[in-house]
Coordinates of C-alpha atoms and ligand atoms in Angstrom, one line a residue:
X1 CA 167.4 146.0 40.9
X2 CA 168.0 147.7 37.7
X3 CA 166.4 151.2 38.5
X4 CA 169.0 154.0 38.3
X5 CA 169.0 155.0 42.1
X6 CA 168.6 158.9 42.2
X7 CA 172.2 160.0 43.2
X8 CA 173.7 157.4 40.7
X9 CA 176.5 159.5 38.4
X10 CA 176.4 162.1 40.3
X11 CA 179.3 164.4 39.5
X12 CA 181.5 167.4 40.4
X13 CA 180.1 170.5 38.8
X14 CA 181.6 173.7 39.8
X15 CA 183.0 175.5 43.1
X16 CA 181.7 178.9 43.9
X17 CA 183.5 180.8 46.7
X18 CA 181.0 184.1 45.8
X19 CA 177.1 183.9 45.8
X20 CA 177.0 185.8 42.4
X21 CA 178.5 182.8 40.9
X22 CA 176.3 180.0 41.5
X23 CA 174.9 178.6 38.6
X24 CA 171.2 178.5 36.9
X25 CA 169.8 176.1 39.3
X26 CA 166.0 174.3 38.7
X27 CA 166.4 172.3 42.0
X28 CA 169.2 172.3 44.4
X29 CA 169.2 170.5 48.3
X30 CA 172.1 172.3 50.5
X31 CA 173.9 170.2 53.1
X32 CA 175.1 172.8 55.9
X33 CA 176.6 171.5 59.1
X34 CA 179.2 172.6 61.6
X35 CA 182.9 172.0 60.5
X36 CA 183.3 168.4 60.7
X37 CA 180.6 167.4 61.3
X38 CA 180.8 165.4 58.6
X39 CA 178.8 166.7 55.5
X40 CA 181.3 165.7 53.1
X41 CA 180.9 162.2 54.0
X42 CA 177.3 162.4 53.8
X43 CA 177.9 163.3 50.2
X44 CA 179.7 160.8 49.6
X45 CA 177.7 157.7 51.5
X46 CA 174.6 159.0 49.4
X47 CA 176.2 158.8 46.2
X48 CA 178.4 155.9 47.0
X49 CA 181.5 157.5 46.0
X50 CA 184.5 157.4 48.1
X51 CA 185.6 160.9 47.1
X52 CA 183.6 162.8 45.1
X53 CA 183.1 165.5 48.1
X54 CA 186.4 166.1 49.9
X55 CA 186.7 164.9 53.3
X56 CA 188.9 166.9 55.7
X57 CA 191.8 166.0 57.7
X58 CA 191.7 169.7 58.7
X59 CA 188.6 171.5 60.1
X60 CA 187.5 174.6 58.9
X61 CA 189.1 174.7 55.5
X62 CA 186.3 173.9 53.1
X63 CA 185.2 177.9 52.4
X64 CA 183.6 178.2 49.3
X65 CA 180.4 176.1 48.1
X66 CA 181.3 172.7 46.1
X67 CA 178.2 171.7 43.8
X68 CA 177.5 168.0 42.8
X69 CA 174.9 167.6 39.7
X70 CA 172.8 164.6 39.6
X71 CA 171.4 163.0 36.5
X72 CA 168.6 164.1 36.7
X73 CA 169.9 167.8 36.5
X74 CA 168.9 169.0 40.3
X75 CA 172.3 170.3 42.6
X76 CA 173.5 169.1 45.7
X77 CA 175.4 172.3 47.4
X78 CA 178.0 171.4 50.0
X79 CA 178.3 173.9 51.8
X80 CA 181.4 175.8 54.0
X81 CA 180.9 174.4 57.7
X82 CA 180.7 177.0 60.6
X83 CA 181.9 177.4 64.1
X84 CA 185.4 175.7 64.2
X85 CA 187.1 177.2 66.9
X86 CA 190.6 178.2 65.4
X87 CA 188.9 180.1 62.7
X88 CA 189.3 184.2 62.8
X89 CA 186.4 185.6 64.7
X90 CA 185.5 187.9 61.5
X91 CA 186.6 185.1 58.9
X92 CA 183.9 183.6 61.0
X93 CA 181.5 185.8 60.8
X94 CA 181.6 186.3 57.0
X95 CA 181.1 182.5 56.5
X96 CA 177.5 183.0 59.0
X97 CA 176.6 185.8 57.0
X98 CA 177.5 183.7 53.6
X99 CA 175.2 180.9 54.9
X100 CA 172.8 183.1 55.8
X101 CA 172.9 184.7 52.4
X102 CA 172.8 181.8 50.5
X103 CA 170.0 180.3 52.7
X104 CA 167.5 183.0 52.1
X105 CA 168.2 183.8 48.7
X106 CA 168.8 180.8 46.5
X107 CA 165.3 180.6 45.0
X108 CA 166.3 177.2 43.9
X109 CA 166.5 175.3 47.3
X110 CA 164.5 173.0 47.7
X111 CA 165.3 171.4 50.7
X112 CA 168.2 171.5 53.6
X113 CA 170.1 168.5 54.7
X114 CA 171.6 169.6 58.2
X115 CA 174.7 167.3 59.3
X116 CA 174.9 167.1 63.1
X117 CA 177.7 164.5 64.8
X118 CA 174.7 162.6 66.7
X119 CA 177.3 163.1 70.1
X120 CA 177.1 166.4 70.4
X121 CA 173.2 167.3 69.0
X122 CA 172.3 170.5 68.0
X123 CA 174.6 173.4 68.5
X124 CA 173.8 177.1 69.4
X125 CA 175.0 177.7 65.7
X126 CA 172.6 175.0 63.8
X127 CA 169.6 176.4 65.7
X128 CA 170.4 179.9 64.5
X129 CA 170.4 178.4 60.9
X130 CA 167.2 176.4 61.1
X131 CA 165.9 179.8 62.8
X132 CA 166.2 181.8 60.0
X133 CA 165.7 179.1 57.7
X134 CA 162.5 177.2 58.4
X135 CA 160.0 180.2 58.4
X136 CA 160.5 180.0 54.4
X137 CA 158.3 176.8 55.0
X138 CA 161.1 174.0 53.1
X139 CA 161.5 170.7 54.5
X140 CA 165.0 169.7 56.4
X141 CA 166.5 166.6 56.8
X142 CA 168.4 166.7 59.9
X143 CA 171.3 163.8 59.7
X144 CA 172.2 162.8 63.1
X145 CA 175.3 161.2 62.0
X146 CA 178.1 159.0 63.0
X147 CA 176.0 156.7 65.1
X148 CA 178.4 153.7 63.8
X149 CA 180.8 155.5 67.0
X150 CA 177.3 155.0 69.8
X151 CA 175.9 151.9 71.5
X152 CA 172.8 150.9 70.0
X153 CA 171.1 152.8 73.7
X154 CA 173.1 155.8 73.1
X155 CA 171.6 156.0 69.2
X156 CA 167.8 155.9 70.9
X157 CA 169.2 158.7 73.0
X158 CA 171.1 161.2 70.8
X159 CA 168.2 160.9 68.5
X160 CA 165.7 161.6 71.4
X161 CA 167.9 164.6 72.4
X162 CA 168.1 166.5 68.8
X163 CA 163.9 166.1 68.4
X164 CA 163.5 167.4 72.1
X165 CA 165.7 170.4 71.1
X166 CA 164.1 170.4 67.8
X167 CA 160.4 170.3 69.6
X168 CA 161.6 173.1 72.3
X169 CA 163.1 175.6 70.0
X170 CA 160.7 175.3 66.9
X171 CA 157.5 173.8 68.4
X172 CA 155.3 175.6 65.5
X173 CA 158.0 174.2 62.9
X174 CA 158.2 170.2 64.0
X175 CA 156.9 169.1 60.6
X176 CA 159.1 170.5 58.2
X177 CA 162.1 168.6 60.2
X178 CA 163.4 164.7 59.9
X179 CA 166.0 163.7 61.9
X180 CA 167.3 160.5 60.6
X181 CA 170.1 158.4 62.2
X182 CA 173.2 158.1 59.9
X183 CA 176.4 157.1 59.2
X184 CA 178.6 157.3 56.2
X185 CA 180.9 154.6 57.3
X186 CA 178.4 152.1 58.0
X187 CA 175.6 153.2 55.7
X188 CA 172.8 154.0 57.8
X189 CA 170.5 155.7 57.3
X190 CA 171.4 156.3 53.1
X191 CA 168.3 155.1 52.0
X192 CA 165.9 156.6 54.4
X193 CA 167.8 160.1 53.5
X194 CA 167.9 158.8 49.8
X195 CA 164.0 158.2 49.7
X196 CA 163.2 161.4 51.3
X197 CA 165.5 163.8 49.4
X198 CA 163.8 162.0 46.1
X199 CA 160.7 163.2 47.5
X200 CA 162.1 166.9 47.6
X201 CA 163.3 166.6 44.1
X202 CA 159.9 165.5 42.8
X203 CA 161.8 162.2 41.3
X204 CA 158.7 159.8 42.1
X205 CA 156.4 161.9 39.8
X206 CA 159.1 163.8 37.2
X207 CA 157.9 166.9 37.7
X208 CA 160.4 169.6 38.5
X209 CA 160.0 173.3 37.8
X210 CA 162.1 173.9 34.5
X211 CA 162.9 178.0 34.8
X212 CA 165.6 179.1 37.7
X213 CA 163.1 182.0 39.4
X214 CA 166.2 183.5 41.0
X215 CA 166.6 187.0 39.6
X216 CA 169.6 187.6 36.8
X217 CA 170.7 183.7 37.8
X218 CA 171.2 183.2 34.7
X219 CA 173.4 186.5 33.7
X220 CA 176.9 185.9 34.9
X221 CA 176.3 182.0 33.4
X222 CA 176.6 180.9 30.2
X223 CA 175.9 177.1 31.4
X224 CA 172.5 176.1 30.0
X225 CA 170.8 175.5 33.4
X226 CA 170.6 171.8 34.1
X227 CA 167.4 169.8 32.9
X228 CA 165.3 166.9 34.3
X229 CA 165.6 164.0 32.4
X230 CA 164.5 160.4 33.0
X231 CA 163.8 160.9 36.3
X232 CA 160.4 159.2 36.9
X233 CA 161.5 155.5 38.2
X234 CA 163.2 157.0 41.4
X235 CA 162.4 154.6 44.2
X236 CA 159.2 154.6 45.8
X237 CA 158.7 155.8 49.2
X238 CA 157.0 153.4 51.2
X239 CA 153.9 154.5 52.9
Ligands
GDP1 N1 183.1 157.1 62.3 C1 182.6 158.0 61.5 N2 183.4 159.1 61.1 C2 182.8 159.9 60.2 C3 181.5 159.8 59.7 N3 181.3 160.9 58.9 C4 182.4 161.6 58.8 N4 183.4 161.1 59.6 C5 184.7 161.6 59.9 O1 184.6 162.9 60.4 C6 185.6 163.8 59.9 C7 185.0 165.0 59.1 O2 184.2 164.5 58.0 P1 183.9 165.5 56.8 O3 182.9 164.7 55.9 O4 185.1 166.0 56.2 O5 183.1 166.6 57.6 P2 182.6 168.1 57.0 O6 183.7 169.1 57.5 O7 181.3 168.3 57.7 O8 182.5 168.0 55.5 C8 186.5 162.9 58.9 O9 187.6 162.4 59.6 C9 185.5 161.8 58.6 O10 186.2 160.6 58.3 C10 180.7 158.7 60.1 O11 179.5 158.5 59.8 N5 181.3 157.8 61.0
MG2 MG1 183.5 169.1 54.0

């Protein structure tokens, strides 16, 4: 005990529902998901908050990006969720093309953290994401999650299921992806996911890049761009 964990005081930063006003980022980890899916509780189980990211009684509504900044400087970016049904068809398609966007040009990603409900696996609209997202070469962290609502067979199974689908559709990309079985309400998984978003961040060594590459990121902002500090007792990974 006693080592600040790497989410610890992590706190609400600032809501963007436009890409030209995202902050001057150094590191930022995105968690994209369909709409309910259940990113915002993901948030929330990682940085043991009960409501730090807002959890939705109604699907479909978060539409803007919500960024969380850890203490160490680096952004989580929750972002809108795609392909609830009762949204507009071209209310729809601007949130894709937002994602999409965001996806390929925030120079500051590091890493993408892709929520799936374990009991339905990968949807047509996730592998369209990962599609254009994993030829950049970043990591993702696939959380199959709710498993707390699965037998312990059914767990084995939906986990089996998403790395089949994973090892069908991407079989060049298989190593950039983690699926790790989760859930917010009983906590599994959180440390796994902690440990290997740590690794992303560079927490284990303290290194971080300290300039935001991403062109005029730091015009519209007069926020001095979030620094690394104290970051180099994050938890070891085991080996
Ligand atoms: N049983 C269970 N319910 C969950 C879990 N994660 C999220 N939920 C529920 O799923 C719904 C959507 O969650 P939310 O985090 O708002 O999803 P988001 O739209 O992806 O941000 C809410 O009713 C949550 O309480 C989980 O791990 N287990
Ligand atoms: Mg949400």
């Amino acid at each position: 005990m006693g080592k600040p964990g790497l989410f610890e005081d992590t706190a609400f930063f600032t809501s963007v529902a436009s890409l030209g006003d995202l902050p001057a980022s150094n590191a930022e980890v995105a968690f994209a998901g369909r709409s309910n899916a259940g990113k915002s509780s993901a948030i929330n189980a990682l940085v043991r908050r009960h409501r730090l990211a807002f959890v939705s009684k109604t699907p479909g509504r978060t539409q803007q990006i919500n960024l969380f900044r850890l203490r160490s400087g680096a952004l989580l970016a929750d972002l809108p969720g795609y392909g609830y049904a009762a949204v507009p068809l071209d209310l729809k398609r601007h949130w894709q093309a937002f994602l999409t966007r965001y996806l390929a040009t925030r120079q500051a990603l590091v890493g993408l953290v892709l929520v799936v409900d374990a009991r339905h696996g990968l949807a047509e609209l996730d592998l369209e994401l990962l599609a254009g997202f994993l030829p950049s070469g970043r990591s993702v962290l696939i959380l199959a999650t709710k498993m707390d609502k699965l037998t312990q067979a059914a767990q084995r199974g939906a986990q089996r299921n998403i790395e089949r689908a994973l090892a069908a559709a991407f079989p060049a990309q298989a190593r950039q992806v983690t699926v790790v079985p989760f859930s917010a309400t009983r906590r599994i998984g959180v440390e796994t996911a902690e440990a290997l978003i740590g690794e992303w961040l560079g927490v284990d060594n303290g290194e971080m890049p300290m300039r935001d590459p991403t062109p005029g990121a730091d015009r519209a902002h007069k926020e001095k761009a979030p620094r690394t500090r104290g970051v180099s007792r994050g938890p070891k990974r085991p080996r």
